[in-house]
Short mmCIF file of C-alpha atoms in Angstrom, two decimals:
data_model
loop_
_atom_site.label_atom_id
_atom_site.label_comp_id
_atom_site.label_asym_id
_atom_site.label_seq_id
_atom_site.Cartn_x
_atom_site.Cartn_y
_atom_site.Cartn_z
CA UNK C 272 0.00 0.00 0.00
CA UNK C 273 1.24 3.32 -0.89
CA UNK C 274 0.82 5.56 2.19
CA UNK C 275 2.43 8.51 0.75
CA UNK C 276 -0.29 8.89 -1.80
CA UNK C 277 0.22 9.73 -5.41
CA UNK C 278 3.71 11.07 -6.17
CA UNK C 279 3.83 14.45 -7.99
CA UNK C 280 4.62 13.98 -11.66
CA UNK C 281 7.92 15.53 -12.72
CA UNK C 282 7.37 18.37 -15.19
CA UNK C 283 7.86 17.50 -18.85
CA UNK C 284 10.60 20.11 -19.20
CA UNK C 285 12.52 21.14 -16.13
CA UNK C 286 12.78 24.93 -15.63
CA UNK C 287 16.53 24.91 -16.42
CA UNK C 288 15.88 23.19 -19.71
CA UNK C 289 13.11 25.65 -20.47
CA UNK C 290 15.35 28.64 -19.71
CA UNK C 291 18.14 27.15 -21.76
CA UNK C 292 15.70 26.62 -24.64
CA UNK C 293 14.42 30.18 -24.48
CA UNK C 294 17.94 31.52 -24.39
CA UNK C 295 18.83 29.41 -27.40
CA UNK C 296 15.84 30.75 -29.33
CA UNK C 297 16.71 34.32 -28.39
CA UNK C 298 20.29 33.90 -29.49
CA UNK C 299 19.27 32.31 -32.76
CA UNK C 300 16.77 35.08 -33.44
CA UNK C 301 19.35 37.72 -32.61
CA UNK C 302 21.94 36.12 -34.87
CA UNK C 303 19.37 35.95 -37.64
CA UNK C 304 18.61 39.65 -37.19
CA UNK C 305 22.32 40.48 -37.10
CA UNK C 306 22.82 38.42 -40.27
CA UNK C 307 19.98 40.23 -42.03
CA UNK C 308 21.37 43.56 -40.88
CA UNK C 309 24.84 42.66 -42.17
CA UNK C 310 23.26 41.71 -45.47
CA UNK C 311 21.41 45.01 -45.73
CA UNK C 312 24.65 46.83 -44.86
CA UNK C 313 26.44 45.02 -47.68
CA UNK C 314 23.60 45.85 -50.09
CA UNK C 315 23.67 49.48 -48.96
CA UNK C 316 27.44 49.61 -49.51
CA UNK C 317 27.02 48.27 -53.04
CA UNK C 318 24.30 50.82 -53.78
CA UNK C 319 26.32 53.67 -52.29
CA UNK C 320 29.47 52.72 -54.17
CA UNK C 321 27.83 52.01 -57.51
CA UNK C 322 25.14 54.68 -57.61
CA UNK C 323 25.71 57.26 -54.92
CA UNK C 324 23.11 59.96 -55.48
CA UNK C 325 24.77 63.34 -55.45
CA UNK C 326 28.07 61.88 -54.29
CA UNK C 327 29.89 60.47 -57.26
CA UNK C 328 29.05 61.13 -60.88
CA UNK C 329 28.54 58.24 -63.22
CA UNK C 330 30.25 57.74 -66.50
CA UNK C 331 28.25 58.94 -69.46
CA UNK C 332 25.69 56.45 -70.61
CA UNK C 333 26.20 54.15 -67.64
CA UNK C 334 22.98 52.63 -66.34
CA UNK C 335 22.37 53.54 -62.74
CA UNK C 336 21.75 50.91 -60.13
CA UNK C 337 18.07 50.41 -59.31
CA UNK C 338 17.21 52.42 -62.40
CA UNK C 339 17.58 55.81 -60.76
CA UNK C 340 18.02 58.82 -62.96
CA UNK C 341 21.47 60.33 -62.90
CA UNK C 342 22.26 63.59 -61.11
CA UNK C 343 24.09 65.35 -63.91
CA UNK C 344 23.63 69.03 -63.35
CA UNK C 345 24.48 72.46 -64.67
CA UNK C 346 26.31 74.55 -62.09
CA UNK C 347 25.35 78.19 -61.64
CA UNK C 348 27.80 80.82 -60.40
CA UNK C 349 26.83 84.48 -60.16
CA UNK C 350 29.24 87.37 -60.64
CA UNK C 351 27.38 90.50 -59.70
CA UNK C 352 28.81 93.94 -59.05
CA UNK C 353 32.10 95.66 -59.67
CA UNK C 354 35.04 93.27 -59.86
CA UNK C 355 37.88 94.02 -57.49
CA UNK C 356 40.43 91.90 -55.74
CA UNK C 357 40.23 93.61 -52.43
CA UNK C 358 37.60 93.78 -49.77
CA UNK C 359 37.71 95.45 -46.40
CA UNK C 360 35.20 93.22 -44.70
CA UNK C 361 35.41 89.47 -44.38
CA UNK C 362 32.30 88.99 -46.53
CA UNK C 363 33.27 91.25 -49.43
CA UNK C 364 33.13 89.60 -52.80
CA UNK C 365 36.24 89.68 -54.90
CA UNK C 366 37.86 88.07 -57.89
CA UNK C 367 39.60 85.46 -55.75
CA UNK C 368 36.35 84.41 -54.08
CA UNK C 369 34.54 84.20 -57.42
CA UNK C 370 37.40 82.22 -58.95
CA UNK C 371 37.30 79.85 -55.98
CA UNK C 372 33.56 79.35 -56.40
CA UNK C 373 33.91 78.57 -60.10
CA UNK C 374 36.61 76.02 -59.28
CA UNK C 375 34.54 74.51 -56.47
CA UNK C 376 31.56 74.19 -58.81
CA UNK C 377 33.73 72.49 -61.44
CA UNK C 378 35.01 70.09 -58.77
CA UNK C 379 31.47 69.21 -57.65
CA UNK C 380 30.56 65.69 -58.68
CA UNK C 381 27.85 65.53 -61.29
CA UNK C 382 28.32 69.10 -62.55
CA UNK C 383 28.83 68.77 -66.29
CA UNK C 384 28.67 72.43 -67.31
CA UNK C 385 28.71 75.83 -65.63
CA UNK C 386 26.66 78.96 -66.21
CA UNK C 387 28.45 82.15 -65.33
CA UNK C 388 25.70 84.65 -64.56
CA UNK C 389 27.42 88.00 -65.15
CA UNK C 390 25.91 91.31 -64.13
CA UNK C 391 28.89 93.61 -63.87
CA UNK C 392 30.25 96.82 -65.40
CA UNK C 393 33.79 95.44 -64.98
CA UNK C 394 36.41 96.32 -62.45
CA UNK C 395 40.10 96.65 -61.82
CA UNK C 396 42.45 95.25 -64.45
CA UNK C 397 44.20 92.80 -62.13
CA UNK C 398 40.96 91.39 -60.74
CA UNK C 399 39.38 90.99 -64.17
CA UNK C 400 42.47 89.30 -65.53
CA UNK C 401 42.60 86.99 -62.52
CA UNK C 402 39.05 85.83 -63.22
CA UNK C 403 39.67 85.52 -66.96
CA UNK C 404 42.74 83.41 -66.37
CA UNK C 405 41.05 81.21 -63.76
CA UNK C 406 38.03 80.58 -65.99
CA UNK C 407 40.29 79.41 -68.81
CA UNK C 408 42.31 77.30 -66.38
CA UNK C 409 39.17 75.61 -64.98
CA UNK C 410 37.83 74.94 -68.49
CA UNK C 411 41.09 73.27 -69.46
CA UNK C 412 41.72 71.44 -66.18
CA UNK C 413 38.23 69.96 -65.79
CA UNK C 414 37.31 69.85 -69.47
CA UNK C 415 34.03 71.51 -68.54
CA UNK C 416 32.09 73.94 -70.73
CA UNK C 417 31.29 77.35 -69.26
CA UNK C 418 28.49 79.51 -70.67
CA UNK C 419 28.29 83.20 -69.82
CA UNK C 420 24.82 84.61 -69.30
CA UNK C 421 24.56 88.39 -69.36
CA UNK C 422 22.10 90.18 -67.07
CA UNK C 423 21.39 93.92 -67.17
CA UNK C 424 24.97 94.80 -67.90
CA UNK C 425 28.13 92.91 -68.76
CA UNK C 426 30.37 95.64 -69.98
CA UNK C 427 34.11 96.19 -70.13
CA UNK C 428 35.66 93.79 -67.56
CA UNK C 429 32.33 91.95 -67.45
CA UNK C 430 32.70 91.25 -71.15
CA UNK C 431 36.42 90.52 -70.70
CA UNK C 432 35.71 87.59 -68.33
CA UNK C 433 32.83 86.38 -70.51
CA UNK C 434 35.20 86.08 -73.45
CA UNK C 435 36.99 83.32 -71.50
CA UNK C 436 33.82 81.21 -71.63
CA UNK C 437 32.79 78.77 -74.34
CA UNK C 438 29.63 80.64 -75.29
CA UNK C 439 27.93 83.91 -74.44
CA UNK C 440 24.15 84.28 -74.12
CA UNK C 441 22.71 87.76 -73.66
CA UNK C 442 19.28 89.30 -73.35
CA UNK C 443 18.34 91.53 -76.30
CA UNK C 444 18.48 94.55 -74.02
CA UNK C 445 21.64 93.68 -72.11
CA UNK C 446 24.23 96.43 -72.11
CA UNK C 447 27.61 95.10 -73.11
CA UNK C 448 30.75 96.18 -74.91
CA UNK C 449 32.61 99.17 -73.47
CA UNK C 450 35.81 97.47 -74.52
CA UNK C 451 38.60 99.66 -73.26
CA UNK C 452 40.63 100.81 -70.31
CA UNK C 453 40.25 103.78 -68.07
CA UNK C 454 42.56 105.40 -65.57
CA UNK C 455 40.73 108.09 -63.65
CA UNK C 456 42.79 110.67 -61.83
CA UNK C 457 41.02 113.21 -59.69
CA UNK C 458 42.46 116.64 -59.21
CA UNK C 459 41.46 118.43 -56.04
CA UNK C 460 44.27 120.98 -56.17
CA UNK C 461 41.75 123.84 -56.34
CA UNK C 462 39.82 122.55 -53.35
CA UNK C 463 43.00 122.04 -51.34
CA UNK C 464 44.19 125.58 -52.09
CA UNK C 465 40.84 126.98 -50.91
CA UNK C 466 41.14 125.31 -47.55
CA UNK C 467 44.88 125.97 -47.30
CA UNK C 468 45.93 122.38 -47.62
CA UNK C 469 49.14 121.56 -49.40
CA UNK C 470 51.12 118.35 -49.84
CA UNK C 471 54.89 118.25 -50.20
CA UNK C 472 55.90 114.87 -51.60
CA UNK C 473 59.55 113.92 -51.28
CA UNK C 474 60.23 111.63 -54.20
CA UNK C 475 62.95 109.22 -55.22
CA UNK C 476 62.14 109.94 -58.87
CA UNK C 477 60.23 112.53 -60.87
CA UNK C 478 57.28 110.23 -61.55
CA UNK C 479 56.93 108.62 -58.13
CA UNK C 480 53.71 110.52 -57.40
CA UNK C 481 52.26 110.08 -60.84
CA UNK C 482 48.48 110.31 -60.66
CA UNK C 483 48.56 112.39 -57.48
CA UNK C 484 45.29 114.24 -56.90
CA UNK C 485 46.90 117.22 -55.27
CA UNK C 486 48.39 118.68 -58.45
CA UNK C 487 47.76 118.85 -62.16
CA UNK C 488 49.18 116.14 -64.39
CA UNK C 489 52.19 117.02 -66.53
CA UNK C 490 52.42 116.28 -70.25
CA UNK C 491 55.12 113.67 -69.64
CA UNK C 492 52.99 111.92 -67.02
CA UNK C 493 50.01 111.90 -69.35
CA UNK C 494 52.15 110.22 -72.03
CA UNK C 495 53.34 107.57 -69.54
CA UNK C 496 49.80 106.83 -68.43
CA UNK C 497 48.58 106.78 -72.02
CA UNK C 498 51.26 104.18 -72.74
CA UNK C 499 49.99 102.06 -69.87
CA UNK C 500 46.41 102.46 -71.07
CA UNK C 501 47.37 101.44 -74.59
CA UNK C 502 49.21 98.37 -73.35
CA UNK C 503 46.28 97.30 -71.15
CA UNK C 504 43.94 97.97 -74.07
CA UNK C 505 45.97 95.66 -76.31
CA UNK C 506 45.82 93.03 -73.57
CA UNK C 507 42.02 93.39 -73.58
CA UNK C 508 41.85 92.90 -77.35
CA UNK C 509 44.20 89.92 -77.20
CA UNK C 510 42.12 88.34 -74.48
CA UNK C 511 38.94 88.67 -76.55
CA UNK C 512 40.70 87.46 -79.66
CA UNK C 513 42.05 84.40 -77.82
CA UNK C 514 38.89 83.67 -75.89
CA UNK C 515 36.38 84.22 -78.67
CA UNK C 516 38.68 83.12 -81.47
CA UNK C 517 38.09 86.40 -83.29
CA UNK C 518 40.68 88.16 -85.46
CA UNK C 519 42.06 91.38 -83.99
CA UNK C 520 41.08 93.42 -87.02
CA UNK C 521 37.44 92.42 -86.46
CA UNK C 522 37.53 93.37 -82.78
CA UNK C 523 39.40 96.66 -83.05
CA UNK C 524 36.60 98.61 -84.79
CA UNK C 525 34.16 97.46 -82.12
CA UNK C 526 36.48 98.36 -79.28
CA UNK C 527 36.27 102.13 -79.13
CA UNK C 528 34.67 102.02 -75.70
CA UNK C 529 31.06 102.23 -76.84
CA UNK C 530 28.35 100.09 -75.33
CA UNK C 531 26.05 97.80 -77.28
CA UNK C 532 22.71 96.19 -76.63
CA UNK C 533 22.61 92.41 -76.68
CA UNK C 534 20.93 92.61 -80.07
CA UNK C 535 23.67 94.80 -81.53
CA UNK C 536 26.33 92.63 -79.90
CA UNK C 537 24.90 89.55 -81.61
CA UNK C 538 25.09 91.27 -85.00
CA UNK C 539 28.66 92.26 -84.27
CA UNK C 540 29.58 88.70 -83.27
CA UNK C 541 30.34 89.69 -79.71
CA UNK C 542 27.79 87.26 -78.24
CA UNK C 543 26.68 83.87 -79.52
CA UNK C 544 22.96 83.88 -78.83
CA UNK C 545 20.10 85.90 -77.44
CA UNK C 546 18.01 84.25 -74.76
CA UNK C 547 17.09 83.95 -71.15
CA UNK C 548 18.37 81.85 -68.28
CA UNK C 549 16.55 78.72 -69.49
CA UNK C 550 18.15 79.05 -72.92
CA UNK C 551 21.56 79.40 -71.29
CA UNK C 552 20.97 76.32 -69.13
CA UNK C 553 19.86 74.31 -72.16
CA UNK C 554 22.92 75.41 -74.12
CA UNK C 555 25.22 74.56 -71.21
CA UNK C 556 23.55 71.17 -70.78
CA UNK C 557 23.97 70.47 -74.48
CA UNK C 558 27.66 71.40 -74.36
CA UNK C 559 28.07 69.30 -71.21
CA UNK C 560 26.44 66.28 -72.84
CA UNK C 561 23.51 66.16 -70.43
CA UNK C 562 20.55 64.31 -71.83
CA UNK C 563 16.98 65.28 -70.99
CA UNK C 564 15.88 68.24 -68.91
CA UNK C 565 18.91 69.52 -67.04
CA UNK C 566 18.90 70.29 -63.35
CA UNK C 567 20.59 73.42 -62.06
CA UNK C 568 22.85 73.43 -59.03
CA UNK C 569 23.29 76.92 -57.70
CA UNK C 570 26.23 77.82 -55.57
CA UNK C 571 25.00 77.63 -52.01
CA UNK C 572 27.11 79.82 -49.80
CA UNK C 573 24.67 80.17 -46.92
CA UNK C 574 27.06 82.35 -44.96
CA UNK C 575 27.32 84.75 -47.89
CA UNK C 576 23.54 84.73 -48.36
CA UNK C 577 23.00 85.58 -44.73
CA UNK C 578 25.57 88.36 -44.81
CA UNK C 579 24.10 89.76 -48.04
CA UNK C 580 20.68 89.79 -46.41
CA UNK C 581 22.11 91.46 -43.34
CA UNK C 582 23.88 94.05 -45.46
CA UNK C 583 20.75 94.83 -47.48
CA UNK C 584 19.00 95.86 -44.26
CA UNK C 585 21.26 98.89 -44.14
CA UNK C 586 19.98 100.86 -47.14
CA UNK C 587 22.16 99.09 -49.67
CA UNK C 588 25.41 99.94 -47.98
CA UNK C 589 28.24 98.57 -50.07
CA UNK C 590 31.88 98.04 -49.30
CA UNK C 591 34.18 101.04 -48.98
CA UNK C 592 35.64 100.03 -52.34
CA UNK C 593 32.14 100.20 -53.86
CA UNK C 594 31.48 103.59 -52.30
CA UNK C 595 34.79 105.01 -53.49
CA UNK C 596 33.98 103.68 -56.93
CA UNK C 597 30.51 105.22 -56.89
CA UNK C 598 31.94 108.57 -55.86
CA UNK C 599 34.60 108.31 -58.53
CA UNK C 600 37.34 108.58 -55.94
CA UNK C 601 38.95 105.27 -56.66
CA UNK C 602 41.91 105.59 -58.99
CA UNK C 603 43.77 102.89 -60.82
CA UNK C 604 43.71 101.00 -64.08
CA UNK C 605 40.26 99.65 -64.74
CA UNK C 606 38.36 97.66 -67.31
CA UNK C 607 35.19 99.29 -66.19
CA UNK C 608 32.32 101.13 -67.79
CA UNK C 609 32.42 104.40 -65.91
CA UNK C 610 28.89 105.32 -67.01
CA UNK C 611 27.29 102.57 -64.96
CA UNK C 612 26.04 103.45 -61.48
CA UNK F 143 22.80 37.02 -19.64
CA UNK F 144 24.63 37.38 -22.94
CA UNK F 145 24.75 40.56 -24.98
CA UNK F 146 22.47 39.05 -27.63
CA UNK F 147 19.86 38.32 -24.97
CA UNK F 148 20.12 41.83 -23.54
CA UNK F 149 19.49 43.28 -26.97
CA UNK F 150 16.63 40.86 -27.60
CA UNK F 151 15.02 41.63 -24.26
CA UNK F 152 15.40 45.36 -24.76
CA UNK F 153 12.88 45.20 -27.58
CA UNK F 154 10.88 42.22 -26.29
CA UNK F 155 10.81 42.55 -22.51
CA UNK F 156 12.24 45.91 -21.53
CA UNK F 157 11.80 45.57 -17.75
CA UNK F 158 13.82 42.35 -17.76
CA UNK F 159 16.44 43.98 -19.98
CA UNK F 160 16.60 47.04 -17.70
CA UNK F 161 17.08 44.81 -14.67
CA UNK F 162 19.86 42.95 -16.38
CA UNK F 163 21.55 46.19 -17.50
CA UNK F 164 21.23 47.65 -13.98
CA UNK F 165 23.11 44.65 -12.60
CA UNK F 166 25.78 44.12 -15.21
CA UNK F 167 26.14 47.72 -16.53
CA UNK F 168 27.40 46.66 -20.00
CA UNK F 169 29.11 49.88 -21.05
CA UNK F 170 30.98 48.10 -23.86
CA UNK F 171 27.68 46.89 -25.28
CA UNK F 172 26.36 50.46 -25.14
CA UNK F 173 29.43 51.68 -26.97
CA UNK F 174 29.02 48.99 -29.61
CA UNK F 175 25.35 49.86 -30.04
CA UNK F 176 26.14 53.56 -30.49
CA UNK F 177 28.75 52.60 -33.09
CA UNK F 178 26.26 50.34 -34.86
CA UNK F 179 23.74 53.18 -34.83
CA UNK F 180 26.37 55.50 -36.32
CA UNK F 181 27.25 53.00 -39.07
CA UNK F 182 23.55 52.59 -39.85
CA UNK F 183 22.94 56.34 -40.09
CA UNK F 184 25.97 56.67 -42.36
CA UNK F 185 24.92 53.83 -44.65
CA UNK F 186 21.29 54.96 -44.77
CA UNK F 187 22.36 58.48 -45.66
CA UNK F 188 24.71 57.12 -48.33
CA UNK F 189 21.82 55.17 -49.86
CA UNK F 190 19.51 58.18 -49.62
CA UNK F 191 22.18 60.42 -51.13
CA UNK F 192 22.19 62.86 -48.24
CA UNK F 193 25.70 62.20 -47.03
CA UNK F 194 26.97 65.65 -48.04
CA UNK F 195 29.23 67.26 -46.93
CA UNK F 196 30.74 63.86 -46.15
CA UNK F 197 31.91 61.47 -48.81
CA UNK F 198 31.37 57.73 -48.90
CA UNK F 199 34.72 56.83 -47.41
CA UNK F 200 36.19 55.03 -44.42
CA UNK F 201 37.41 58.32 -42.97
CA UNK F 202 33.93 59.85 -43.12
CA UNK F 203 32.43 56.70 -41.60
CA UNK F 204 34.97 56.77 -38.75
CA UNK F 205 34.27 60.44 -38.13
CA UNK F 206 30.52 59.92 -38.06
CA UNK F 207 30.73 56.90 -35.77
CA UNK F 208 33.05 58.79 -33.46
CA UNK F 209 30.66 61.71 -33.48
CA UNK F 210 27.74 59.42 -32.67
CA UNK F 211 29.59 57.85 -29.73
CA UNK F 212 30.76 61.19 -28.35
CA UNK F 213 27.27 62.63 -28.75
CA UNK F 214 25.83 59.59 -26.98
CA UNK F 215 28.23 60.05 -24.11
CA UNK F 216 27.50 63.75 -23.81
CA UNK F 217 23.76 63.15 -24.10
CA UNK F 218 23.83 60.49 -21.40
CA UNK F 219 25.92 62.68 -19.13
CA UNK F 220 23.54 65.58 -19.56
CA UNK F 221 20.47 63.43 -18.88
CA UNK F 222 22.07 61.89 -15.83
CA UNK F 223 22.99 65.33 -14.56
CA UNK F 224 19.40 66.52 -14.98
CA UNK F 225 18.11 63.49 -13.06
CA UNK F 226 20.69 64.00 -10.33
CA UNK F 227 19.62 67.63 -10.00
CA UNK F 228 16.08 66.43 -9.59
CA UNK F 229 17.27 64.11 -6.82
CA UNK F 230 16.51 60.91 -8.68
CA UNK F 231 19.03 58.12 -8.23
CA UNK F 232 20.18 55.88 -11.03
CA UNK F 233 23.27 54.53 -12.74
CA UNK F 234 24.85 56.61 -15.49
CA UNK F 235 26.60 53.52 -16.90
CA UNK F 236 23.27 51.69 -17.20
CA UNK F 237 21.71 54.71 -18.83
CA UNK F 238 24.57 54.84 -21.34
CA UNK F 239 24.04 51.18 -22.22
CA UNK F 240 20.28 51.66 -22.54
CA UNK F 241 20.72 54.76 -24.68
CA UNK F 242 23.06 52.80 -26.92
CA UNK F 243 20.44 50.09 -27.23
CA UNK F 244 17.88 52.74 -28.18
CA UNK F 245 20.27 53.95 -30.89
CA UNK F 246 20.17 50.44 -32.39
CA UNK F 247 16.80 51.43 -33.84
CA UNK F 248 18.76 53.30 -36.49
CA UNK F 249 19.70 49.88 -37.92
CA UNK F 250 16.16 49.86 -39.31
CA UNK F 251 16.99 52.86 -41.47
CA UNK F 252 19.34 50.87 -43.73
CA UNK F 253 16.87 48.28 -45.08
CA UNK F 254 14.14 50.92 -45.04
CA UNK F 255 16.05 53.34 -47.29
CA UNK F 256 17.07 50.46 -49.54
CA UNK F 257 13.49 49.35 -49.98
CA UNK F 258 12.29 52.92 -50.55
CA UNK F 259 14.97 53.53 -53.12
CA UNK F 260 14.03 50.33 -54.89
CA UNK F 261 10.27 50.80 -54.69
CA UNK F 262 9.76 54.56 -55.02
CA UNK F 263 12.96 56.03 -56.42
CA UNK F 264 11.40 59.31 -57.51
CA UNK F 265 10.04 60.31 -54.14
CA UNK F 266 12.99 61.49 -52.05
CA UNK F 267 10.64 63.00 -49.47
CA UNK F 268 9.68 59.48 -48.45
CA UNK F 269 13.28 58.95 -47.33
CA UNK F 270 12.98 62.04 -45.15
CA UNK F 271 9.75 60.69 -43.70
CA UNK F 272 11.47 57.34 -43.02
CA UNK F 273 14.38 59.07 -41.28
CA UNK F 274 12.02 61.13 -39.16
CA UNK F 275 10.03 58.00 -38.30
CA UNK F 276 13.10 56.04 -37.23
CA UNK F 277 14.36 59.06 -35.29
CA UNK F 278 11.08 59.35 -33.41
CA UNK F 279 11.10 55.63 -32.69
CA UNK F 280 14.62 55.94 -31.28
CA UNK F 281 13.47 58.88 -29.17
CA UNK F 282 10.61 56.76 -27.85
CA UNK F 283 13.00 54.01 -26.83
CA UNK F 284 15.26 56.57 -25.18
CA UNK F 285 12.37 57.92 -23.12
CA UNK F 286 11.50 54.37 -22.10
CA UNK F 287 15.14 53.78 -21.13
CA UNK F 288 15.07 56.80 -18.83
CA UNK F 289 11.81 55.55 -17.38
CA UNK F 290 13.28 52.09 -16.74
CA UNK F 291 16.62 53.29 -15.43
CA UNK F 292 15.33 55.90 -12.98
CA UNK F 293 11.88 54.42 -12.30
CA UNK F 294 10.09 57.62 -13.24
CA UNK F 295 6.82 58.26 -15.04
CA UNK F 296 6.66 58.35 -18.84
CA UNK F 297 5.83 62.07 -18.84
CA UNK F 298 8.83 62.90 -16.68
CA UNK F 299 11.07 60.74 -18.86
CA UNK F 300 9.94 62.59 -21.99
CA UNK F 301 10.45 65.99 -20.37
CA UNK F 302 13.93 65.00 -19.21
CA UNK F 303 14.75 63.67 -22.66
CA UNK F 304 13.97 67.01 -24.25
CA UNK F 305 16.07 69.05 -21.82
CA UNK F 306 19.36 68.50 -23.75
CA UNK F 307 17.66 69.33 -27.06
CA UNK F 308 16.17 72.50 -25.62
CA UNK F 309 19.57 73.38 -24.15
CA UNK F 310 21.20 73.00 -27.58
CA UNK F 311 18.52 75.14 -29.27
CA UNK F 312 18.91 77.84 -26.61
CA UNK F 313 22.72 77.75 -26.99
CA UNK F 314 22.47 78.07 -30.78
CA UNK F 315 20.01 80.95 -30.48
CA UNK F 316 22.30 82.65 -27.99
CA UNK F 317 25.33 82.31 -30.27
CA UNK F 318 23.27 83.58 -33.21
CA UNK F 319 22.07 86.60 -31.23
CA UNK F 320 25.59 87.42 -30.06
CA UNK F 321 26.85 87.12 -33.65
CA UNK F 322 24.14 89.45 -34.97
CA UNK F 323 24.79 91.99 -32.19
CA UNK F 324 28.52 91.80 -32.99
CA UNK F 325 27.85 92.40 -36.68
CA UNK F 326 25.58 95.35 -35.95
CA UNK F 327 28.21 96.85 -33.65
CA UNK F 328 30.89 96.35 -36.29
CA UNK F 329 28.66 97.98 -38.90
CA UNK F 330 27.85 100.96 -36.68
CA UNK F 331 31.57 101.42 -35.97
CA UNK F 332 32.30 101.25 -39.68
CA UNK F 333 29.61 103.82 -40.53
CA UNK F 334 30.65 106.22 -37.75
#
């Protein structure tokens, strides 16, 4: 007889076994998840390497992974205002900054052509030549077409830098031309004498203070300056001839300093086409070998945009260089249309 | 409990996971999770094409992972400090591990962006929505981690979670204001 009564049945799975089983399932599930994650990482790496959107450009005609459209774009760089090298404030625009932006745009992956949106009456000779030279260098180095698009005005130095581009597109009413050089010397001798102000320059040579505004210019000085002007003028003509592939004898009659409308400039062969920004983008895309409707990538210097906005709050205050220019108090050799304010 | 189990429990049975983390304080696991989160964000952004200004390179990946880990550390420190100020006791090491586990949610972003790119390639805004969704999910897990680690209510955990973000926004606004005041001063000096 069994006095102890019925013995409790041992559980089918002891708790330790159950815990061990659960742990095993958890581990297996986790390893499966980790495996899937590793797989997705590998797939992502392949996608990123083979078809990185906006990161690396694809070779022409190459099919993109997953059938995505390519990101071939037309870069847009604006050159607005008088072109100088200097700038008092940190956010002043200058030839070096513009040249850097053009280069940066050319270096940007996917950018196949660049539009140079010019709205400038020109500027100092050195600054204009810096930009001209850099545009040609970028074109050669990156084998990238650059199309100049004229805004309200692209005269003198503005036209000089445009001649470094592959093509020029202007509006019919754009003011361009003004091919020439100017060296403005102010003479305030009369004003100084009225207020009893006199300068006594001590010079190492007779022409050391050439262009001084406290006395009248001598005949000899005028001849020296005219020689400089003539030399810089010839440099201007050579630059246009080289850039636009135009014979000098065709340019010279056009280069008496006069301004032209875009329409007149087209007739004279100074610009290649009349059109608007869309036409320029289409032309640039065509030259860059972009198929379909091109996308435009504008230079995005947020810091500059903010500072421009900030500056515009103060009644259009420009840089000291701009103000001196506007007042006609800035002297020096310039490829600039003096009639533009 | 192994690391795999801790991770599993974090998403399956968070109270059990929190208990385990409180006892073992697996800082190395937290670090690894932050790194995995960083790698996932990097890869997802590479797939989405929003990696700029970074490039798809080992150096960029290292930088981003390092940034993620440092940010995780700073974030955890700040949260712990806030809780300490409020007089609530808890382990910073556990919180770091739990925060790292919450960052693991970013691993979802990789397959998600891949699928979106495959299925709807012409709708980039969907990628943004996916990123926001995963980010919110990660935030949710972070709030739950605070709740588990310090035994506080969900509302308090959410409020505490937003303190570092609010602090960053306030700091940025302050810097911006100082910069604008400086510019105005400079301009006035230049004019006068």
